[in-house]
PDB file of C-alpha atoms in Angstrom:
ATOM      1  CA  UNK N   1     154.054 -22.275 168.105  1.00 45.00           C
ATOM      2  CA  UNK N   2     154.314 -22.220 164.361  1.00 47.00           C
ATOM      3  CA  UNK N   3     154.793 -19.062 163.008  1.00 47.00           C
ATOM      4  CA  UNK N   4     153.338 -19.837 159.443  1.00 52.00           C
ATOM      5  CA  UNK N   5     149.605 -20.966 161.904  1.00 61.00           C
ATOM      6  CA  UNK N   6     148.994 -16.987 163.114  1.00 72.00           C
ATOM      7  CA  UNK N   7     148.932 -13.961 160.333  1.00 75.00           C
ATOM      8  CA  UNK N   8     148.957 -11.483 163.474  1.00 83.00           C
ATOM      9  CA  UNK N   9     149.672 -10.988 167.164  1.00 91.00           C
ATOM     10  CA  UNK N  10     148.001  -7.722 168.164  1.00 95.00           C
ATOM     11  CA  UNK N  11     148.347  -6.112 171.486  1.00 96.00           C
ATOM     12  CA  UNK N  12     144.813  -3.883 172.207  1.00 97.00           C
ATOM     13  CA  UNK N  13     143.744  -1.585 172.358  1.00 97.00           C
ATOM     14  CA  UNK N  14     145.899  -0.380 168.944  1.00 97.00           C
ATOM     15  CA  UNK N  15     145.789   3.449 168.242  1.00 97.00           C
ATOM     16  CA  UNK N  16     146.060   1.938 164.576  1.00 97.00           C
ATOM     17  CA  UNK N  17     142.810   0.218 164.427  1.00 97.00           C
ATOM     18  CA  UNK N  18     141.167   2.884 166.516  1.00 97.00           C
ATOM     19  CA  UNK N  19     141.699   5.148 163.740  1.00 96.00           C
ATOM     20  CA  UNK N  20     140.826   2.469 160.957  1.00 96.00           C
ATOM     21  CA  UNK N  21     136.819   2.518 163.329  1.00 96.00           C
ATOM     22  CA  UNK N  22     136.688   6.208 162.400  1.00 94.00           C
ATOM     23  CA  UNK N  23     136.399   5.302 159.139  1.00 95.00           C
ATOM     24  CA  UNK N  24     134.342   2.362 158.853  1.00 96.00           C
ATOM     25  CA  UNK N  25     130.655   3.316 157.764  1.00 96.00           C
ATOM     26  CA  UNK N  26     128.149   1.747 159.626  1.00 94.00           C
ATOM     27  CA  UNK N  27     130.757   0.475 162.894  1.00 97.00           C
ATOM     28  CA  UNK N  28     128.984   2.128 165.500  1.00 95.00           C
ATOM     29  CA  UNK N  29     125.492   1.299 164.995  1.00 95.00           C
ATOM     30  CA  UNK N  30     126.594  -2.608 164.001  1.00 96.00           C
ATOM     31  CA  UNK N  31     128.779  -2.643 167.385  1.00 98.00           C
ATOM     32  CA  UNK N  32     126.314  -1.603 169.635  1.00 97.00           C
ATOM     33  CA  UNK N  33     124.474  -4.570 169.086  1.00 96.00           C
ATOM     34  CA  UNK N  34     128.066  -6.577 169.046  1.00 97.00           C
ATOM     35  CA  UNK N  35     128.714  -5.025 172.294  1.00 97.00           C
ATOM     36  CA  UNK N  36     125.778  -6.345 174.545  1.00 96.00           C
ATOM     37  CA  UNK N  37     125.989 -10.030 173.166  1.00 96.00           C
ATOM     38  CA  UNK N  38     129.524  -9.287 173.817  1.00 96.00           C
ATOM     39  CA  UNK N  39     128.672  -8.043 177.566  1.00 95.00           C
ATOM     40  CA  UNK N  40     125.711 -10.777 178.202  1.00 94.00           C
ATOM     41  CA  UNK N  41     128.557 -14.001 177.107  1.00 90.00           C
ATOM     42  CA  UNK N  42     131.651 -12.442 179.319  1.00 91.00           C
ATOM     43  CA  UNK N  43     129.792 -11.118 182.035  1.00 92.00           C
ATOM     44  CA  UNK N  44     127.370 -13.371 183.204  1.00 90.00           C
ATOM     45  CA  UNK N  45     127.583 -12.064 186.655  1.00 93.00           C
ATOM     46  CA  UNK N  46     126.355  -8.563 185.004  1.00 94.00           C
ATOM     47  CA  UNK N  47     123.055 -10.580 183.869  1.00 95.00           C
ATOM     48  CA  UNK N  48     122.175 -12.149 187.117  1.00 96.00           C
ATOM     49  CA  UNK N  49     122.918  -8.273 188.564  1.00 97.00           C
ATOM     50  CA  UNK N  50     119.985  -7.135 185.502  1.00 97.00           C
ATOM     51  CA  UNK N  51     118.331 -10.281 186.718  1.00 98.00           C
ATOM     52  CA  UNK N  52     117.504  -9.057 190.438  1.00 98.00           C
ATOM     53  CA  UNK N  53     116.920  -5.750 189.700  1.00 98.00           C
ATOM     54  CA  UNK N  54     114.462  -6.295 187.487  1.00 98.00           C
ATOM     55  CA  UNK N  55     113.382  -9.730 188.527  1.00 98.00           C
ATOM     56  CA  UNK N  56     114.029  -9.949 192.148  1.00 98.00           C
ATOM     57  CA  UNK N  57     115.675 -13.442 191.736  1.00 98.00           C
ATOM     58  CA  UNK N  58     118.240 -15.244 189.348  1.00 97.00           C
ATOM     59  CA  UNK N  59     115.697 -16.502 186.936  1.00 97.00           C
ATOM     60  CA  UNK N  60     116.752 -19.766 185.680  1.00 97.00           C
ATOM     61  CA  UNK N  61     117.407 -18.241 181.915  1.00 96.00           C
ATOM     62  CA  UNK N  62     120.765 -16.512 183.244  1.00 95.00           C
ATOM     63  CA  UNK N  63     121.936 -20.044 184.287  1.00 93.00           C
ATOM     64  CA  UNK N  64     121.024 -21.002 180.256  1.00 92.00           C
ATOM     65  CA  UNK N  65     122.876 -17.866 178.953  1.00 91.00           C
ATOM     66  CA  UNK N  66     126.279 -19.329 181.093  1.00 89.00           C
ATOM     67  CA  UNK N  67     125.954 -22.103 178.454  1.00 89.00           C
ATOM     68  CA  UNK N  68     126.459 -20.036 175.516  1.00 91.00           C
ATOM     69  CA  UNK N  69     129.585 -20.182 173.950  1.00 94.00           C
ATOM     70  CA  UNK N  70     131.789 -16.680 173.172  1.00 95.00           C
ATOM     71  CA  UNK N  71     131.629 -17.375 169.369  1.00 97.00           C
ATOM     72  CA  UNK N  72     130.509 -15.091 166.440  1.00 98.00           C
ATOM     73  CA  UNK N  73     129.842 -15.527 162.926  1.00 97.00           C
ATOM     74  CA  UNK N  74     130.770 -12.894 160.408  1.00 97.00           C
ATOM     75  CA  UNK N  75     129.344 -13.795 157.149  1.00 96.00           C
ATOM     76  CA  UNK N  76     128.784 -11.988 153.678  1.00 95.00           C
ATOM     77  CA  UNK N  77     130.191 -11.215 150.245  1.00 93.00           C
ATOM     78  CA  UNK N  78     134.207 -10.349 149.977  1.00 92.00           C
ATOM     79  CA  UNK N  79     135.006  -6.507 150.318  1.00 94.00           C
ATOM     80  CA  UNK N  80     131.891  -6.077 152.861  1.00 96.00           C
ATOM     81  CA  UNK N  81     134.062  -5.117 155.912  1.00 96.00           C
ATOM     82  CA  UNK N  82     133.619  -8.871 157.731  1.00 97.00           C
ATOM     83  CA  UNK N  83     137.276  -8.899 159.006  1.00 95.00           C
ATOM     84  CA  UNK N  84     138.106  -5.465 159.453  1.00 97.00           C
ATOM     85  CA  UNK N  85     134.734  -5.440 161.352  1.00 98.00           C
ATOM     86  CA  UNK N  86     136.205  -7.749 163.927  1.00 98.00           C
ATOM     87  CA  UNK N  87     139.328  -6.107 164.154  1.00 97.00           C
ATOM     88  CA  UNK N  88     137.440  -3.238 165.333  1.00 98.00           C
ATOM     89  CA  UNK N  89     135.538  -4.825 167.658  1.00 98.00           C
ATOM     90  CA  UNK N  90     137.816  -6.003 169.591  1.00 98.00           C
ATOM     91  CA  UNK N  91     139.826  -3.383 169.881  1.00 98.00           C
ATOM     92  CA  UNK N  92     136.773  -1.122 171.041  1.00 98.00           C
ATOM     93  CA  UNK N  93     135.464  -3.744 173.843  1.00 98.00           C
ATOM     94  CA  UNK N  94     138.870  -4.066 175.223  1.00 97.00           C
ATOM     95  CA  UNK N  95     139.198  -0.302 175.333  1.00 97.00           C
ATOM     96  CA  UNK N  96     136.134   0.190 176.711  1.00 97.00           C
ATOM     97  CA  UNK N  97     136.321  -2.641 179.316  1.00 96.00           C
ATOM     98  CA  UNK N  98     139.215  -1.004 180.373  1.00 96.00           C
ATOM     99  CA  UNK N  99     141.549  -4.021 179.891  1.00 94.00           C
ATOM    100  CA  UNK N 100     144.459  -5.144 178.424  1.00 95.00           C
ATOM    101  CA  UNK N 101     143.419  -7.184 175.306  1.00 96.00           C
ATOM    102  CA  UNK N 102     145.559  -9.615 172.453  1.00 96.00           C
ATOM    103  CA  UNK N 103     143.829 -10.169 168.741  1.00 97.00           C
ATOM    104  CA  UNK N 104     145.607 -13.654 167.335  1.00 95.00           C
ATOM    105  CA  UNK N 105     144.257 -13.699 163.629  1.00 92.00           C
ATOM    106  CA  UNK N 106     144.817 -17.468 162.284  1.00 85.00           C
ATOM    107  CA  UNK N 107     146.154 -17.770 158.575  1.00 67.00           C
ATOM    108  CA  UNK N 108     144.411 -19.910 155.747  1.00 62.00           C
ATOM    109  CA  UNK N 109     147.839 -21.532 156.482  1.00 59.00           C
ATOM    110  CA  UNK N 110     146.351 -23.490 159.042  1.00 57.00           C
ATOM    111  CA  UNK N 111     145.669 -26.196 156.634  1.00 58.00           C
ATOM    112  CA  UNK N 112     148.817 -27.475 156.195  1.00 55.00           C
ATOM    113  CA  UNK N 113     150.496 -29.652 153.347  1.00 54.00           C
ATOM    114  CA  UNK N 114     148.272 -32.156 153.963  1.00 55.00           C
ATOM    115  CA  UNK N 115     150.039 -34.065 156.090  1.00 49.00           C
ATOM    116  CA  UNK N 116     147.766 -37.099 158.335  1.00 48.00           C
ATOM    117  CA  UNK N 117     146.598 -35.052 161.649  1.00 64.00           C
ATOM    118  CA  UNK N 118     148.659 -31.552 160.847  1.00 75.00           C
ATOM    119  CA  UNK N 119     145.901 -29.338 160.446  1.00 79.00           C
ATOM    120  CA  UNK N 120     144.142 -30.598 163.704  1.00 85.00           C
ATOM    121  CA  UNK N 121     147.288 -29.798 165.363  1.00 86.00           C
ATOM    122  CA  UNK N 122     147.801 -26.556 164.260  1.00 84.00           C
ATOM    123  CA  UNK N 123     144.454 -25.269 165.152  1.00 89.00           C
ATOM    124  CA  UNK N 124     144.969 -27.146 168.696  1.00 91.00           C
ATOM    125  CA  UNK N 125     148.375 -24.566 168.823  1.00 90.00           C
ATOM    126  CA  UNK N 126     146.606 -21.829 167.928  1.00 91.00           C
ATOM    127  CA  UNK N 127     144.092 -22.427 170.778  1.00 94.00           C
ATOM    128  CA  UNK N 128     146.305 -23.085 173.197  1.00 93.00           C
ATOM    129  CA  UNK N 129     148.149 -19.691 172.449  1.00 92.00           C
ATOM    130  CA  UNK N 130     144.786 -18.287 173.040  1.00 93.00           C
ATOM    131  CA  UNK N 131     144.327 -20.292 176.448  1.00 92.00           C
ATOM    132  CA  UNK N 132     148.008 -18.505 177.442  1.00 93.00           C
ATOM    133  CA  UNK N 133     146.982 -15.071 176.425  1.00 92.00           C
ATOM    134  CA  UNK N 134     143.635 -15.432 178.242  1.00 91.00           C
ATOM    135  CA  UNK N 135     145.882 -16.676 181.253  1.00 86.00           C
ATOM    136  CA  UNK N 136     147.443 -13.517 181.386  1.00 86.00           C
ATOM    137  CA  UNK N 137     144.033 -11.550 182.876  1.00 83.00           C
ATOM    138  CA  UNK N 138     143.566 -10.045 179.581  1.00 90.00           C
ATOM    139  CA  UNK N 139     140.653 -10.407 176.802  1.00 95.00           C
ATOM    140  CA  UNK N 140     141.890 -12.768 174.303  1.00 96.00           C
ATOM    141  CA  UNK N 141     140.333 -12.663 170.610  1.00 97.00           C
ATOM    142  CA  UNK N 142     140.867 -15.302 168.449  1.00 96.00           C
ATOM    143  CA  UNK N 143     140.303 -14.207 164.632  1.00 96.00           C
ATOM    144  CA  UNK N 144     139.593 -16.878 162.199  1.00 93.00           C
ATOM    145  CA  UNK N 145     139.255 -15.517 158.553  1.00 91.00           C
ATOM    146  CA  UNK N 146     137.989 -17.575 155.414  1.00 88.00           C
ATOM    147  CA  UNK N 147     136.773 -19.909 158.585  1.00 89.00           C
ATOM    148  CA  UNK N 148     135.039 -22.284 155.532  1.00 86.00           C
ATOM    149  CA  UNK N 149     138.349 -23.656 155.016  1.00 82.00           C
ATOM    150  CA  UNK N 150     138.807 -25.174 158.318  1.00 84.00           C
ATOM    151  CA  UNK N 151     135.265 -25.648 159.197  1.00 82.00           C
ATOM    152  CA  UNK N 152     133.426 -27.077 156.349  1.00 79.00           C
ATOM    153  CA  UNK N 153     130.525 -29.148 156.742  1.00 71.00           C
ATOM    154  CA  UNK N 154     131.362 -32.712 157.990  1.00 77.00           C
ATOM    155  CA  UNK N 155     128.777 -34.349 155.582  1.00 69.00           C
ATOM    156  CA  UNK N 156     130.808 -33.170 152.507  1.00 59.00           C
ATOM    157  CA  UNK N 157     130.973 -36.184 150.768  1.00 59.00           C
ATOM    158  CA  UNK N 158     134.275 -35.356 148.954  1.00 58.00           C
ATOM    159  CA  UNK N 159     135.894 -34.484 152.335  1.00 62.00           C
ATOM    160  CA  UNK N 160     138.814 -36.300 153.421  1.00 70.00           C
ATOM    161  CA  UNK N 161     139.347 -37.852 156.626  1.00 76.00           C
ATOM    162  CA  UNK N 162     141.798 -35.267 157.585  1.00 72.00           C
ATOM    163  CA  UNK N 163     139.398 -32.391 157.450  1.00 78.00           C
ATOM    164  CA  UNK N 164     136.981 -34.012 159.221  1.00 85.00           C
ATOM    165  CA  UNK N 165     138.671 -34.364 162.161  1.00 86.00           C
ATOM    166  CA  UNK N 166     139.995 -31.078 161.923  1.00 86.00           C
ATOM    167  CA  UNK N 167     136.224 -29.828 162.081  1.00 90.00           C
ATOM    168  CA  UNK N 168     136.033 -31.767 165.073  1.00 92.00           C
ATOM    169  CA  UNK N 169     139.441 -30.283 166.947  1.00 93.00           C
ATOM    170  CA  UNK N 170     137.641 -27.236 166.222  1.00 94.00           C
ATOM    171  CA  UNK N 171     134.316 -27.881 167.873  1.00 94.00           C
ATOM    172  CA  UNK N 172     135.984 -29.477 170.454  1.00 95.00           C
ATOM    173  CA  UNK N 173     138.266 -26.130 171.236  1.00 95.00           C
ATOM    174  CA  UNK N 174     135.403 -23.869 170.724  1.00 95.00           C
ATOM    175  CA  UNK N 175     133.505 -25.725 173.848  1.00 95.00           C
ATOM    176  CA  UNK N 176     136.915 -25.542 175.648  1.00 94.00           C
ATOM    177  CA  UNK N 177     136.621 -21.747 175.557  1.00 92.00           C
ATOM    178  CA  UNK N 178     133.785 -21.585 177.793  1.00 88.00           C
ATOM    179  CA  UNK N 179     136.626 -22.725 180.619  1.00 87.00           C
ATOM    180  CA  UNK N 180     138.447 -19.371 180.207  1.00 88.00           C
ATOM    181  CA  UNK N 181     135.506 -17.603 182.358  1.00 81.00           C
ATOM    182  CA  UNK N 182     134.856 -14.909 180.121  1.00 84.00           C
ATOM    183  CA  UNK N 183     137.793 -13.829 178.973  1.00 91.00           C
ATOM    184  CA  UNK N 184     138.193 -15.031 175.424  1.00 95.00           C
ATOM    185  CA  UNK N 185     136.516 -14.733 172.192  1.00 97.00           C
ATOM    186  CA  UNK N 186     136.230 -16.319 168.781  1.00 97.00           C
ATOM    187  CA  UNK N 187     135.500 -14.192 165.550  1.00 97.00           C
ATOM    188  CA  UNK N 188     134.774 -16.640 162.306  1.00 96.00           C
ATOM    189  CA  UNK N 189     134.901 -14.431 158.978  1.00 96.00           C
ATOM    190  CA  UNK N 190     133.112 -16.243 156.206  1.00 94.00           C
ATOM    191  CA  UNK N 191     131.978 -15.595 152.603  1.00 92.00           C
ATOM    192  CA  UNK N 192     130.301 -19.129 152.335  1.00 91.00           C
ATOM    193  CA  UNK N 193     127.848 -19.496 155.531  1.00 91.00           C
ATOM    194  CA  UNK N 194     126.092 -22.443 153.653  1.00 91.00           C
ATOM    195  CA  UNK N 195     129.201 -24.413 153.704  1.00 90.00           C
ATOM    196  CA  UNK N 196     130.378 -23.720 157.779  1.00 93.00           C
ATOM    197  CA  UNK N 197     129.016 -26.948 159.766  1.00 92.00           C
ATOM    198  CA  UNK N 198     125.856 -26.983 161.641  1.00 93.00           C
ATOM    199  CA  UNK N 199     127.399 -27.702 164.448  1.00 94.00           C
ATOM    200  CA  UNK N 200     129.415 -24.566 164.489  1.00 95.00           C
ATOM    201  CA  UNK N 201     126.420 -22.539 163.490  1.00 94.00           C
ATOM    202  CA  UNK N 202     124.373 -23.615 166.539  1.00 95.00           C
ATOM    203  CA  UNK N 203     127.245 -22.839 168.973  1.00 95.00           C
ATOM    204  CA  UNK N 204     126.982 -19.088 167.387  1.00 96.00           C
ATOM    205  CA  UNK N 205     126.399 -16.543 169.935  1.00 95.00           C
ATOM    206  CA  UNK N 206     125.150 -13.838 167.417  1.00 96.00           C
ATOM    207  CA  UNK N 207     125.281 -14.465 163.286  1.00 96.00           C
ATOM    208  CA  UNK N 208     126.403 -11.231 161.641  1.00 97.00           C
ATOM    209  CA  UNK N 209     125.204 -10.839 157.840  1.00 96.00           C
ATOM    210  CA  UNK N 210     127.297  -8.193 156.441  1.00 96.00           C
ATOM    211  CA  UNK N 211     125.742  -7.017 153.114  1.00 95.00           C
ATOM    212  CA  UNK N 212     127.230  -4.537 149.653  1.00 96.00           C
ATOM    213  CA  UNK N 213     126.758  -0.888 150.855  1.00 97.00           C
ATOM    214  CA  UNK N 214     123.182   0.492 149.949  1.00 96.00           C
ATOM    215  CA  UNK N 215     122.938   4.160 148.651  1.00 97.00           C
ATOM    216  CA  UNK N 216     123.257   5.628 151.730  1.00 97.00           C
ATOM    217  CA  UNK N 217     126.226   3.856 153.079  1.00 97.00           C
ATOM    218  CA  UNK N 218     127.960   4.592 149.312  1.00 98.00           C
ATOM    219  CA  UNK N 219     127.384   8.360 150.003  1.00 98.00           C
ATOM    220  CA  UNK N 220     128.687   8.448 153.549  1.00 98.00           C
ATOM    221  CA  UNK N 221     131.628   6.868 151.958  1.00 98.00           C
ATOM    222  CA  UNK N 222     131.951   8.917 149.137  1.00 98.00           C
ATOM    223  CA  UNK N 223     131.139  12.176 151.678  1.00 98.00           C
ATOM    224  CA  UNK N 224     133.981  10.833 153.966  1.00 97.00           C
ATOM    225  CA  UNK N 225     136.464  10.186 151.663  1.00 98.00           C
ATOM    226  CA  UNK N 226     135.977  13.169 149.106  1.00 98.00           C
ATOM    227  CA  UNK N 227     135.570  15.725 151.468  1.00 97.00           C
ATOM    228  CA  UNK N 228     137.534  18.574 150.227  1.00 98.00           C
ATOM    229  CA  UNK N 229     136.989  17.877 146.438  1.00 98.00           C
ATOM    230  CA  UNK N 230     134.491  20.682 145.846  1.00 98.00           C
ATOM    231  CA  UNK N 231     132.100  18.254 145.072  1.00 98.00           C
ATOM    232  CA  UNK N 232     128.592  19.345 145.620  1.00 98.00           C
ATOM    233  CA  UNK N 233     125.742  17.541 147.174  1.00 98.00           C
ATOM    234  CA  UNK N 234     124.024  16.574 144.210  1.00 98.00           C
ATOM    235  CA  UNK N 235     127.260  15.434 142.220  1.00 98.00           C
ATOM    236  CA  UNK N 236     127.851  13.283 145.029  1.00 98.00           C
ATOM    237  CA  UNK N 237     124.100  12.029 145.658  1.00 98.00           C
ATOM    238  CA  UNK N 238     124.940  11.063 141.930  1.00 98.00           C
ATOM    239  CA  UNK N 239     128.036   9.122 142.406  1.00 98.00           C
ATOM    240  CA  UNK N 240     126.226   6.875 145.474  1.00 98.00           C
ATOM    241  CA  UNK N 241     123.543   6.226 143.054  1.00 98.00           C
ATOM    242  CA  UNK N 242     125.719   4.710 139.948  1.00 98.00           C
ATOM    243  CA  UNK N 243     127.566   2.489 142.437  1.00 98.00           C
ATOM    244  CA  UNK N 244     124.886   1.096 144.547  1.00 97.00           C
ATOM    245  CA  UNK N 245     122.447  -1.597 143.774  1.00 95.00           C
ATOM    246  CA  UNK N 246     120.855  -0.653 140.296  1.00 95.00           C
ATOM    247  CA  UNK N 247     122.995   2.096 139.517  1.00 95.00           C
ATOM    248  CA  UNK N 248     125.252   2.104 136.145  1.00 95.00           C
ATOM    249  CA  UNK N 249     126.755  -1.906 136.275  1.00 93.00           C
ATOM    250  CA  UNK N 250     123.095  -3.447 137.402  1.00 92.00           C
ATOM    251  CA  UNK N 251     122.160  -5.089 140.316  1.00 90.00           C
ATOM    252  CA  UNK N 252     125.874  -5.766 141.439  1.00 91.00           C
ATOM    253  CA  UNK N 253     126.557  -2.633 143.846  1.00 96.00           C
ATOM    254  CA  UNK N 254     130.139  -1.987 144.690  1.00 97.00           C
ATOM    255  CA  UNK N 255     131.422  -3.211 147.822  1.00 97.00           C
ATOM    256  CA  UNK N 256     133.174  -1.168 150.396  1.00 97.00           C
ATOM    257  CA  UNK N 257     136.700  -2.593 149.360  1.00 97.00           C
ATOM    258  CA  UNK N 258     135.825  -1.968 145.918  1.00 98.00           C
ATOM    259  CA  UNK N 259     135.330   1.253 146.216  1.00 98.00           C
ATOM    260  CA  UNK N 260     138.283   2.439 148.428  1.00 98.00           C
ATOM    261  CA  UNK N 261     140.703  -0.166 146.997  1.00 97.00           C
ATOM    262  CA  UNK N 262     139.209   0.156 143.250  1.00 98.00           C
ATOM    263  CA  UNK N 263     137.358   2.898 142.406  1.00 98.00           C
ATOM    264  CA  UNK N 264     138.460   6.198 144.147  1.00 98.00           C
ATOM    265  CA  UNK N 265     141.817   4.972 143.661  1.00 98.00           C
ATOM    266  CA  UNK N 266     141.469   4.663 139.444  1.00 98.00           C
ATOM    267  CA  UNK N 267     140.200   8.166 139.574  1.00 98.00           C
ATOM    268  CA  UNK N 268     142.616   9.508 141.544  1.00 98.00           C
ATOM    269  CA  UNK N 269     144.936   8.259 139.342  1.00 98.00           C
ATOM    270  CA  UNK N 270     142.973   9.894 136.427  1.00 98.00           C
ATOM    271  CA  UNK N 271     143.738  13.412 137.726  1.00 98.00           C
ATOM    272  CA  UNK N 272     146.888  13.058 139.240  1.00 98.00           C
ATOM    273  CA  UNK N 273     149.202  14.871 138.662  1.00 97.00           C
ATOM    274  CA  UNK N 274     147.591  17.491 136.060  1.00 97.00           C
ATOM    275  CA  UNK N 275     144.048  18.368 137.080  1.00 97.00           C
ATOM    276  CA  UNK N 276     141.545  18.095 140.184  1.00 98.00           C
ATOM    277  CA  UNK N 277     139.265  15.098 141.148  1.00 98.00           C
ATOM    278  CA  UNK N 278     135.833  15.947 139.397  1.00 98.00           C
ATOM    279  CA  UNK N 279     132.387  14.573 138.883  1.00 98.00           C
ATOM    280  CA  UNK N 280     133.118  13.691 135.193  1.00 98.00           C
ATOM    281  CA  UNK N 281     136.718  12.047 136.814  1.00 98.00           C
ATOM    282  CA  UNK N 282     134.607   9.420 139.347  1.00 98.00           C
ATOM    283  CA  UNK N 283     131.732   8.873 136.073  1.00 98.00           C
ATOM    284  CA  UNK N 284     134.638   8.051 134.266  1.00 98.00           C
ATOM    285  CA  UNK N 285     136.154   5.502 136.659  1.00 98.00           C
ATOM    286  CA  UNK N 286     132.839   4.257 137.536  1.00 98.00           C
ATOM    287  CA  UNK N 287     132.438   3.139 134.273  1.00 97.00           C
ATOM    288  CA  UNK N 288     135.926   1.497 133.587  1.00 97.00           C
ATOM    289  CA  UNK N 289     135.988  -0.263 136.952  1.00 97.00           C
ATOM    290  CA  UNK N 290     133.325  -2.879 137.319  1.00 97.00           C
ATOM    291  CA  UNK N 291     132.114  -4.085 141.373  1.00 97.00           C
ATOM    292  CA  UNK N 292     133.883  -7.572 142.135  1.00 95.00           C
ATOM    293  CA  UNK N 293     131.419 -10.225 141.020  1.00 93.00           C
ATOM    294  CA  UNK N 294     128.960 -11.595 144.000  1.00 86.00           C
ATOM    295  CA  UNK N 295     129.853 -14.890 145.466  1.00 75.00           C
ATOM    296  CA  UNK N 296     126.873 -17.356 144.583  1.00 59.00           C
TER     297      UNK N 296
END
């Protein structure tokens, strides 16, 4: 296979992302809900059990739920956590499932030069690496970031020919994936759900909208991150108010990336190496480091 089509081959469950969960505000309530659409499109034999119990018979809905394709849409503003989200995910389920599991993440690369038919044969490649890690009695993940590069919608009118029927190899592979008997999954990361084709959309197991931290989220952040400072509660409760929705740059909150990657980084560079992080430190920063501009 190509080695420019795949950013990453990850064996799971990774120690590395494990630790990168512990720090994610907001993972474990979001993947609890991940989980059981998770459980309900791998194990359908686990819904026919819930079935009986509860039912005394297969009712015919479990047969329906068999139809549903392991596919799930990430979608929000950059620097919301979409892809690291995923990541996490995956590496969770697998550990939890007790399994051996591989993460493939496909690169932006996948579109090629340009060349007639190249993109629709990279994505086939990437699938079929998929197909042979799912072959191996292990769950697969298949991690498509920016997906509304590849998967734009096929009414476009100033889409080529090209990217059409890449959008169709796609489709086409995603329905393939249903053959693997629960052991694969797709993960699409997107910023632009209004641009991903409806007929990706409706083959969505579960649509996850992944929004700028609200005040509460900023302070668990800021708690997590800070702890140790000597920053007190109020100083803090502070700090999650300027950078959340309506705090000192408007409406525009920070995102998660921009304040790990940004923010707390400019002030720690503000103190370092001559005086301790402070309240008047993070104001400062706050107000020299603007959030990323939202994505219309």
């Amino acid at each position: 296979m190509s080695q420019n089509t795949l950013d990453a081959q990850i064996e799971l469950p990774s120690a590395n992302i494990e630790s990168v969960c512990r720090t994610l505000i907001g993972f474990e309530q979001r993947y609890q809900t991940i989980k059981k659409h998770l459980l309900v499109a791998l194990l359908p034999e686990k819904v026919e059990e819930w079935s009986k119990r509860f039912h005394s018979q297969v009712i015919p809905l479990c047969d329906v739920i068999r139809q549903r394709h392991p596919l799930f849409l990430f979608s929000g503003d950059v620097g919301t956590g979409k892809t690291v989200t995923a990541e996490c995910v995956a590496n969770r389920f697998t550990s939890e499932m007790d399994k051996e599991g591989f993460l493939l993440k496909l690169s932006t690369r996948v579109r090629g030069r340009g060349l007639h038919g190249e993109m629709s044969q990279l994505i086939q490649e990437a699938f079929e690496n998929l197909k042979i890690q799912a072959g191996k009695k292990r769950l697969s993940y298949l991690l498509i970031d920016e997906a509304d590069s590849i998967a734009t919608l096929r009414t476009t009118e100033q889409m080529h020919q090209e990217e059409k029927a890449s959008v169709n190899t796609l489709i086409q592979k995603i329905d393939n994936i249903r053959e693997l008997g629960g052991r694969a999954v797709i993960f699409l990361c997107t910023n632009r759900p209004d641009v991903i084709d409806q007929a990706i959309v409706r083959r969505s197991a579960l649509t996850v909208q992944f929004d700028r931290p609200t005040k509460k989220e900023c302070l668990d952040l800021l708690v997590h991150d800070l702890r140790g400072t000597g920053l007190s509660e109020h100083e803090l409760e502070r700090l999650a108010s300027m950078t959340s929705s309506g705090g000192f740059h408007g409406d525009c909150g920070y995102t998660f990336s921009d304040l790990r990657l940004r923010l707390l980084p400019e002030a720690l560079v503000r103190s370092f190496p001559t005086e301790s992080l402070t309240f008047d430190v993070l104001a400062d920063a706050i107000r020299v480091t603007p959030p990323s501009p939202r994505l219309n």
